[in-house]
């Protein structure tokens, strides 16, 4: 799904009349911003708009002249996409959480953390908030950075701001790497450009070095690499392909763009990267916000990989239980095998921070049971499962092929019955394609990995209602299930600014359940069966996802992923019909429902006696 950026859309974001089309809830309680003009949400009054605030980007149009409001900056757009409402979107002097002020140097940003923000919170930082920091550009523009030592010192002061927040309790801190100041309309083409660019490299190297040693969850934004990728293919991101995007700007710089500048033949800031000598247009701000969102939303999608495997395992178990219910008090003769073959399909639906995710799958199972004596039979089953999942606002594609094997034993004596099953599986995640919006473009990062699972499950029940002629039965039961899924870490294939490394994921499931199972024989050939159950999940903490940018691998961080539901309702209904002596056709439907997950499955099978 692509978004077309227009001045009207920017105005809507600014006015707060609606959230972004992709906005949704997030794991963060609020967003708190520190920095300079690149993040300033409106610290200064706009003298040309009554009650308006000035921001360092273009006005919203249609004329882009005084009297129209300024467009939002990147943290405002990011906060909107995160569904955080006014928190983090407005300047702190206007009741919001944005402490960034145009013109601030790194030392002034540090002062704003120490002397402005923390005194208002009792010197404590909210551990569930997302903190967002830009800084360093004004150290260059105000000639405080003149050599390697002063560049490294400025980077150190940005890190000091991060460290102060961490010591106050902040856990999640997003930090910009400094854009290439030498490649701005104010500096490019001058004799200072090469020197400023090199000092920017040294600033960022020191920033990365110091951030790499911190224990907070530091989420770096490789802004210089991202912007270089945009400039290498500007048309993809809606920018002009036949204009100088570095040496010209929309409004206030030495060389205003002759076509898309405010006084050009076709004024349009969305075609240009710079609004003035150093600040991005709304197009640039949107690209930065989308880049940040792609990193924050990645764990919400990737943490569904173990959930796909758990869904496959539960589908496998449901199909086996359908076989067992169809065989209730109708086992084969002692010493005899009863093979079966089963084909099925399933659908998974998740509600996550990034929105709804859903996918379809299909399966082929085969196996059989052997009756040991009057009370016991044992068996084996194997299954091949294909599952796909579309996740997130841009419909990321994740595919899983699973190979499962199960050994089971069943007991049935008088009114008591029981089942015990152990399963193992190999998981092949192929063609994992994470997709996300970047302005009007949709980018993707690809990878693949594998994993494994194993599980134990058991049920014990007692037939409390049994007709004289055994035509119907009703039986309450209790169940216990343990499953462990491990997904190996992997790296996305490219080395771009958006490519990520993911660590190993382990997701355990421990469930206890109660239910009611019943059957009714319509006649000697046809049987109806079904059950309802409620299961309590005891492993319901949010999944941790270890990550790092491939371009900045030394700064690793851990973010929350999918949170399993603590309670699931399950219901199934099926029918078994004898086609001939010793040959039965069965079909069943299963539905699982939880607050944030639904699973449906249908299967058709043949069973025969040997």
XYZ file of C-alpha atoms in Angstrom:
610
model
C 0.000 0.000 0.000
C 1.596 3.295 -1.045
C 0.939 6.748 0.304
C 0.941 9.833 -1.895
C 2.296 12.835 -0.063
C 0.434 16.076 -0.756
C 0.333 19.457 0.928
C -3.234 18.674 1.990
C -2.044 15.501 3.753
C 0.622 17.487 5.555
C -1.985 20.024 6.638
C -4.216 17.277 7.999
C -1.339 15.873 10.036
C -0.535 19.302 11.338
C -4.091 20.116 12.316
C -4.476 16.795 14.092
C -7.848 16.159 12.527
C -6.864 12.596 11.728
C -4.046 10.204 12.324
C -2.013 8.747 9.523
C -3.700 6.022 7.495
C -1.298 3.578 9.070
C -1.501 4.905 12.619
C -2.025 2.357 15.338
C -1.323 1.770 18.980
C 2.237 1.163 20.055
C 4.113 -0.305 23.030
C 5.307 3.176 24.015
C 3.470 5.272 26.583
C 4.543 8.558 24.985
C 7.258 10.137 22.863
C 9.720 12.689 24.256
C 11.898 14.652 21.829
C 15.153 16.565 22.293
C 17.270 18.274 19.681
C 17.547 21.145 17.283
C 15.616 22.601 14.352
C 15.440 19.216 12.616
C 12.978 18.124 15.335
C 11.557 21.440 16.572
C 7.755 21.060 16.684
C 7.103 24.795 17.116
C 9.096 26.374 19.908
C 8.843 29.822 18.308
C 5.696 31.709 17.383
C 4.941 32.154 13.701
C 4.542 35.919 13.268
C 2.521 35.416 10.094
C -0.125 33.043 11.500
C -2.207 33.957 14.552
C -1.551 31.339 17.216
C 0.699 29.469 14.807
C 4.069 27.897 15.461
C 7.138 28.108 13.263
C 8.824 24.888 12.145
C 11.917 24.531 10.034
C 10.365 23.088 6.910
C 8.065 24.354 4.155
C 4.580 25.718 4.656
C 1.706 23.447 3.735
C 0.445 25.248 0.620
C -1.219 25.880 -1.712
C 0.836 29.070 -2.031
C 3.531 28.187 0.564
C 3.577 31.858 1.548
C 3.261 33.572 4.950
C -0.235 33.101 6.296
C -0.149 29.319 5.858
C 0.982 26.946 8.583
C 4.244 25.062 8.494
C 4.270 21.352 7.791
C 5.098 18.831 10.534
C 8.640 17.652 11.257
C 9.743 14.014 11.434
C 9.055 13.292 15.139
C 5.554 14.716 14.767
C 4.914 12.418 11.816
C 6.438 9.460 13.673
C 4.360 10.108 16.787
C 1.251 10.219 14.622
C 2.095 6.895 13.003
C 2.649 5.401 16.453
C -0.821 6.509 17.483
C 0.480 8.663 20.345
C -1.907 11.544 19.778
C -0.658 14.913 20.991
C 2.035 13.324 23.165
C 5.336 14.163 21.533
C 3.741 16.045 18.667
C 3.643 19.553 20.188
C 6.441 21.706 21.553
C 6.952 21.530 25.312
C 6.187 25.258 25.693
C 2.821 24.490 24.116
C 1.943 21.584 26.407
C 3.651 18.744 24.501
C 6.713 16.579 25.054
C 8.958 18.044 22.338
C 11.888 19.922 23.883
C 13.798 20.436 20.612
C 14.596 24.075 19.847
C 15.829 25.513 16.577
C 19.455 26.619 16.853
C 20.379 24.378 19.798
C 23.916 23.023 19.888
C 24.828 19.743 21.554
C 25.621 21.484 24.875
C 22.246 23.237 24.860
C 20.461 19.952 24.130
C 22.184 18.453 27.150
C 21.074 21.425 29.236
C 17.486 20.972 28.055
C 17.534 17.389 29.329
C 19.126 18.256 32.674
C 17.566 21.615 33.450
C 14.283 21.724 31.543
C 12.825 18.246 31.165
C 13.951 16.184 34.155
C 12.953 18.786 36.789
C 9.366 18.523 35.492
C 9.327 14.744 36.048
C 10.897 14.521 39.471
C 14.226 13.645 37.814
C 12.757 10.379 36.507
C 12.387 9.327 32.876
C 9.427 7.162 31.892
C 10.842 3.691 31.120
C 7.961 2.990 28.739
C 8.379 6.161 26.677
C 10.230 6.488 23.393
C 12.944 9.153 23.578
C 14.096 10.768 20.342
C 17.288 12.825 19.957
C 18.827 14.830 17.134
C 21.855 17.043 17.513
C 25.238 18.202 16.321
C 24.374 20.143 13.192
C 24.485 23.546 14.856
C 27.904 22.763 16.323
C 29.064 22.735 12.698
C 26.996 25.675 11.476
C 28.039 27.829 14.448
C 31.708 26.941 13.836
C 32.103 25.070 17.137
C 33.395 22.063 15.195
C 36.674 22.885 13.439
C 38.732 19.703 13.738
C 38.589 16.055 14.793
C 38.797 16.815 18.499
C 35.906 19.284 18.484
C 33.821 16.941 16.287
C 34.349 14.097 18.747
C 33.597 16.385 21.694
C 30.281 17.411 20.125
C 29.374 13.771 19.555
C 30.252 13.056 23.176
C 27.808 15.718 24.367
C 25.007 14.069 22.363
C 25.918 10.799 24.076
C 25.903 12.606 27.423
C 22.248 13.502 26.807
C 21.499 9.851 26.101
C 23.359 8.768 29.216
C 21.537 11.237 31.456
C 18.202 9.919 30.204
C 19.317 6.334 30.695
C 20.428 7.015 34.266
C 17.052 8.632 34.929
C 15.287 5.440 33.812
C 14.788 5.750 30.045
C 14.959 2.430 28.206
C 14.169 3.215 24.549
C 16.194 6.023 22.977
C 16.257 6.728 19.235
C 19.325 8.692 18.118
C 20.102 10.243 14.745
C 23.460 9.982 13.122
C 24.277 13.434 11.823
C 23.311 14.036 8.173
C 26.124 15.116 5.875
C 26.188 18.869 6.503
C 28.657 19.251 3.640
C 25.964 18.080 1.238
C 23.447 20.818 1.912
C 22.633 23.868 -0.216
C 24.371 26.084 2.372
C 27.729 24.262 2.187
C 27.870 22.186 -1.003
C 29.849 23.746 -3.800
C 31.974 25.778 -1.376
C 35.559 25.208 -0.350
C 34.356 23.983 3.049
C 32.212 21.130 1.745
C 34.840 18.369 1.773
C 36.178 19.328 5.203
C 32.718 19.588 6.761
C 31.731 16.214 5.299
C 34.873 14.563 6.676
C 34.340 16.070 10.130
C 30.769 14.771 9.976
C 32.124 11.278 9.361
C 34.381 11.651 12.419
C 31.474 12.975 14.496
C 29.357 9.951 13.582
C 32.191 7.489 14.157
C 32.640 8.791 17.698
C 28.882 8.838 18.260
C 28.597 5.198 17.216
C 31.632 4.187 19.268
C 30.221 5.648 22.457
C 26.634 4.520 21.879
C 27.838 0.963 21.306
C 28.842 0.664 24.945
C 25.540 1.752 26.475
C 23.087 -0.607 28.150
C 19.890 1.208 27.169
C 18.038 0.147 24.045
C 19.662 2.613 21.642
C 17.883 2.659 18.281
C 20.189 4.417 15.814
C 18.970 6.105 12.656
C 21.581 5.989 9.911
C 20.274 9.184 8.349
C 23.313 9.912 6.135
C 23.177 6.465 4.529
C 19.409 6.616 4.080
C 19.562 10.023 2.398
C 22.376 8.907 0.109
C 20.182 6.005 -1.028
C 17.312 8.396 -1.697
C 19.544 10.698 -3.733
C 20.811 7.717 -5.750
C 17.238 7.008 -6.932
C 15.188 10.162 -6.297
C 12.332 9.347 -8.661
C 11.419 6.305 -6.609
C 10.743 8.573 -3.629
C 8.792 11.187 -5.551
C 11.675 13.638 -5.876
C 12.697 15.353 -9.081
C 15.076 13.364 -11.254
C 16.278 16.248 -13.422
C 17.187 18.780 -10.721
C 20.132 19.468 -8.422
C 18.710 18.242 -5.115
C 21.838 19.122 -3.115
C 22.706 22.553 -4.450
C 19.202 24.019 -4.649
C 16.292 24.427 -2.252
C 12.597 25.316 -2.208
C 12.655 28.672 -0.464
C 15.561 30.243 1.419
C 19.039 29.497 0.105
C 21.586 30.891 -2.320
C 20.197 28.943 -5.294
C 16.442 28.482 -5.258
C 15.287 25.691 -7.536
C 14.153 27.259 -10.837
C 11.353 24.735 -11.414
C 10.075 23.526 -8.044
C 11.237 26.418 -5.851
C 8.699 28.774 -4.341
C 9.331 31.260 -7.164
C 9.889 28.587 -9.810
C 7.768 27.655 -12.777
C 5.997 24.863 -10.865
C 6.395 25.359 -7.081
C 6.304 21.996 -5.294
C 8.363 21.261 -2.157
C 7.554 17.545 -2.346
C 9.865 17.355 -5.381
C 12.850 18.725 -3.451
C 14.864 17.459 -0.504
C 15.740 20.828 1.058
C 13.389 23.616 2.029
C 16.220 26.042 2.752
C 19.985 25.900 3.123
C 20.021 23.062 5.683
C 16.482 21.897 6.545
C 14.432 19.217 4.751
C 11.143 19.814 3.016
C 8.069 17.907 4.135
C 9.182 15.217 1.666
C 12.495 14.817 3.495
C 10.816 14.918 6.901
C 8.390 12.196 5.817
C 11.194 9.954 4.552
C 12.959 10.284 7.907
C 9.783 9.539 9.865
C 8.978 6.509 7.699
C 12.539 5.247 8.095
C 12.261 5.476 11.886
C 8.872 3.748 11.852
C 10.219 0.895 9.726
C 12.729 0.084 12.478
C 10.240 0.360 15.336
C 7.618 -1.753 13.573
C 10.000 -4.494 12.423
C 9.819 -6.522 15.695
C 6.018 -6.425 15.628
C 6.183 -8.398 12.386
C 9.258 -10.589 12.872
C 8.037 -11.776 16.280
C 5.138 -13.419 14.444
C 7.527 -16.014 12.983
C 7.353 -18.186 16.143
C 3.593 -17.597 16.288
C 3.254 -18.999 12.779
C 4.973 -22.164 13.984
C 2.762 -22.413 17.064
C -0.266 -22.013 14.806
C 0.971 -24.796 12.552
C 1.549 -27.081 15.533
C -1.932 -26.432 16.898
C -3.458 -27.125 13.503
C -1.553 -30.428 13.434
C -2.837 -31.298 16.904
C -6.408 -30.330 15.995
C -6.356 -32.608 12.973
C -5.096 -35.523 15.069
C -7.758 -34.894 17.704
C -10.407 -34.973 15.007
C -9.198 -38.480 14.125
C -9.332 -39.539 17.761
C -12.825 -38.156 18.317
C -14.103 -39.894 15.201
C -12.709 -43.171 16.610
C -14.286 -42.790 20.061
C -15.188 -46.290 21.308
C -14.788 -47.487 17.732
C -11.135 -48.496 17.651
C -9.882 -51.137 15.303
C -9.470 -54.711 16.516
C -6.598 -55.602 18.855
C -3.400 -56.168 16.887
C -4.693 -54.222 13.888
C -3.458 -51.007 12.194
C -5.687 -48.113 11.168
C -3.868 -45.769 8.754
C -5.204 -42.358 7.741
C -4.405 -39.606 5.285
C -5.543 -36.061 5.879
C -5.569 -32.834 3.874
C -6.427 -29.494 5.417
C -6.265 -25.748 5.336
C -5.970 -23.078 7.963
C -6.177 -19.320 8.402
C -4.329 -17.225 10.981
C -5.256 -13.675 11.995
C -3.269 -11.502 14.404
C -3.875 -8.020 15.751
C -0.513 -6.391 16.506
C 0.828 -2.902 17.109
C 1.379 -2.540 13.367
C -2.207 -3.459 12.530
C -3.819 -6.717 11.494
C -1.833 -9.590 10.001
C -3.364 -12.595 8.336
C -2.456 -15.565 6.196
C -3.535 -18.892 4.832
C -1.972 -22.311 4.858
C -2.530 -25.870 3.785
C -1.318 -29.239 4.986
C -0.983 -32.937 4.271
C -0.870 -35.424 7.154
C -0.607 -39.162 7.179
C -0.130 -41.748 9.868
C -1.799 -44.572 11.676
C -2.600 -46.186 14.994
C -1.990 -49.703 16.298
C -4.204 -51.235 18.974
C -2.177 -52.937 21.681
C -5.039 -54.327 23.778
C -8.549 -53.499 24.956
C -7.463 -50.244 26.664
C -4.456 -48.953 24.706
C -3.452 -47.962 21.236
C -0.408 -46.099 19.978
C 0.420 -44.384 16.742
C 2.591 -42.165 14.592
C 1.774 -39.224 12.343
C 3.707 -36.948 10.029
C 2.680 -33.672 8.445
C 3.814 -31.176 5.840
C 2.506 -27.632 6.309
C 2.754 -24.503 4.169
C 1.848 -21.214 5.817
C 2.041 -17.637 4.567
C 1.403 -14.432 6.454
C 0.859 -10.847 5.332
C 1.786 -8.364 8.048
C 1.962 -4.636 8.586
C 0.750 -1.603 6.683
C 2.713 -2.462 3.527
C 1.728 -6.176 3.461
C 5.027 -7.811 4.293
C 5.226 -11.440 3.152
C 6.439 -14.223 5.444
C 6.429 -17.880 4.422
C 6.927 -21.017 6.485
C 7.203 -24.660 5.493
C 6.979 -27.042 8.452
C 7.773 -30.742 8.718
C 6.150 -32.276 11.799
C 6.202 -35.716 13.362
C 4.108 -36.954 16.294
C 4.029 -40.078 18.419
C 0.897 -40.642 20.469
C -0.717 -43.047 22.900
C -4.389 -43.355 23.851
C -6.186 -44.966 26.729
C -9.879 -45.880 26.866
C -11.324 -48.049 29.619
C -14.917 -47.908 30.826
C -15.683 -44.213 31.226
C -12.083 -42.988 31.587
C -9.976 -41.951 28.651
C -6.681 -40.196 28.067
C -4.328 -39.057 25.310
C -0.626 -38.242 25.290
C 1.291 -36.881 22.288
C 4.851 -35.734 21.637
C 5.727 -33.733 18.516
C 8.909 -32.485 16.902
C 9.311 -30.311 13.843
C 11.698 -28.585 11.473
C 10.817 -25.055 10.368
C 11.939 -23.607 7.038
C 11.294 -19.860 6.779
C 11.857 -18.991 3.149
C 11.519 -15.688 1.303
C 10.865 -13.480 4.332
C 10.063 -10.108 2.799
C 9.618 -7.188 5.206
C 7.916 -4.290 3.421
C 7.446 -0.710 4.567
C 6.553 2.699 3.197
C 9.212 5.313 2.493
C 7.350 8.371 1.262
C 5.413 7.336 -1.856
C 7.638 4.257 -2.341
C 7.461 0.817 -0.799
C 10.815 -0.669 0.126
C 11.490 -4.246 1.139
C 14.219 -6.217 2.878
C 14.527 -9.964 2.341
C 15.968 -12.855 4.307
C 15.450 -16.467 5.287
C 16.098 -18.648 8.291
C 15.020 -21.892 9.910
C 14.079 -23.250 13.292
C 12.621 -26.160 15.195
C 9.907 -27.026 17.644
C 8.934 -29.719 20.069
C 5.880 -30.211 22.229
C 4.137 -32.447 24.742
C 0.386 -32.519 25.187
C -2.033 -34.588 27.179
C -5.723 -34.825 28.008
C -7.706 -36.829 30.547
C -11.492 -37.114 30.509
C -14.444 -38.975 31.999
C -17.623 -39.919 30.167
C -20.378 -38.513 32.385
C -23.283 -38.982 29.993
C -23.594 -42.198 28.070
C -26.781 -43.453 26.479
C -27.876 -47.026 27.079
C -27.336 -47.931 23.457
C -24.052 -45.886 23.343
C -25.563 -43.660 20.693
C -24.201 -40.496 22.328
C -21.523 -39.529 24.837
C -20.587 -36.377 26.759
C -17.268 -36.057 28.490
C -15.521 -33.217 30.365
C -11.727 -33.180 30.219
C -8.658 -31.319 31.362
C -5.658 -30.688 29.144
C -2.032 -29.635 29.472
C 0.216 -28.483 26.631
C 3.834 -27.415 26.445
C 5.462 -26.251 23.227
C 8.815 -24.655 22.473
C 9.611 -22.921 19.199
C 13.085 -21.652 18.336
C 13.705 -19.472 15.286
C 17.327 -18.906 14.353
C 18.593 -15.369 13.989
C 19.161 -14.053 10.498
C 20.350 -11.032 8.563
C 18.413 -9.352 5.809
C 20.204 -9.624 2.507
C 21.056 -6.016 1.659
C 23.451 -3.596 3.325
C 21.082 -0.617 3.034
C 20.125 1.783 5.826
C 16.916 -0.169 6.486
C 18.413 -3.693 6.543
C 18.417 -5.394 9.943
C 20.036 -8.242 11.837
C 17.693 -10.291 14.034
C 18.745 -12.486 16.923
C 17.450 -15.936 17.841
C 13.845 -16.040 18.993
C 12.483 -18.543 21.506
C 8.800 -18.724 22.298
C 7.476 -21.156 24.874
C 3.829 -21.945 25.367
C 2.466 -23.455 28.575
C -1.268 -24.038 28.585
C -3.816 -25.636 30.866
C -7.335 -26.162 29.651
C -10.759 -27.495 30.477
C -13.327 -28.622 27.976
C -16.311 -30.720 27.040
C -16.240 -33.366 24.323
C -19.290 -35.049 22.833
C -20.504 -37.260 20.011
C -23.740 -38.468 18.538
C -24.261 -41.379 16.159
C -26.931 -40.484 13.639
C -26.970 -44.067 12.428
C -24.539 -46.967 12.016
C -22.692 -45.165 9.215
C -22.598 -41.505 10.327
C -21.247 -39.886 13.500
C -21.191 -36.260 14.602
C -18.534 -35.145 17.082
C -17.242 -31.943 18.586
C -15.804 -30.190 21.594
C -15.442 -26.801 23.265
C -12.554 -25.801 25.512
C -10.928 -22.862 27.221
C -7.142 -22.748 27.535
C -5.078 -20.523 29.814
C -1.671 -19.455 28.498
C 0.992 -18.989 31.184
C 3.734 -17.673 28.858
C 2.045 -14.400 27.921
C 4.828 -11.825 28.187
C 5.767 -9.761 25.162
C 8.322 -11.412 22.903
C 11.812 -9.872 22.988
C 13.423 -9.275 19.593
C 17.170 -8.599 19.483
C 18.084 -6.343 16.570
C 20.738 -4.169 15.004
C 21.133 -2.259 11.774
C 23.331 -4.084 9.313
C 25.071 -0.789 8.621
C 25.652 -0.232 12.384
C 26.064 -3.736 13.809
C 27.848 -2.658 17.014
C 24.718 -0.943 18.381
C 22.409 -3.778 19.313
C 19.032 -3.274 20.950
C 16.005 -5.268 22.064
C 12.421 -4.241 21.398
C 9.057 -5.738 22.294
C 7.318 -7.867 19.722
C 4.057 -9.785 19.772
C 2.312 -10.337 23.102
C 0.479 -13.703 23.292
C -3.047 -13.752 24.677
C -3.539 -15.293 28.097
C -6.823 -17.022 27.259
C -8.076 -18.854 24.183
C -11.444 -20.407 23.405
C -11.498 -23.369 21.067
C -14.399 -25.160 19.409
C -14.544 -27.930 16.838
C -17.214 -29.880 15.015
C -16.862 -32.834 12.671
C -18.533 -35.711 10.936
C -17.405 -39.255 10.156
C -19.148 -41.467 7.598
C -18.418 -45.120 6.858
C -18.086 -45.594 3.124
C -17.604 -49.335 3.479
C -16.563 -51.846 6.086
C -13.303 -50.563 7.593
C -13.220 -47.394 5.450
C -14.346 -43.983 6.754
C -14.431 -40.460 5.381
C -14.041 -37.708 7.996
C -14.234 -33.913 7.975
C -13.821 -31.363 10.753
C -13.711 -27.627 11.384
C -11.883 -25.939 14.290
C -12.020 -22.355 15.479
C -9.737 -20.739 18.064
C -10.429 -17.255 19.358
C -8.405 -14.925 21.598
C -8.346 -11.168 22.006
C -5.585 -10.629 19.434
C -5.537 -13.893 17.504
C -7.982 -16.068 15.568
C -7.261 -19.396 13.942
C -9.535 -21.450 11.738
C -8.878 -24.870 10.304
C -10.701 -27.365 8.119
C -9.618 -30.861 7.168
C -10.813 -33.893 5.263
C -9.428 -37.385 5.792
C -9.722 -41.065 4.969
C -9.114 -43.823 7.528
C -9.151 -47.539 6.882
C -8.406 -50.769 8.715
C -5.663 -53.141 7.667
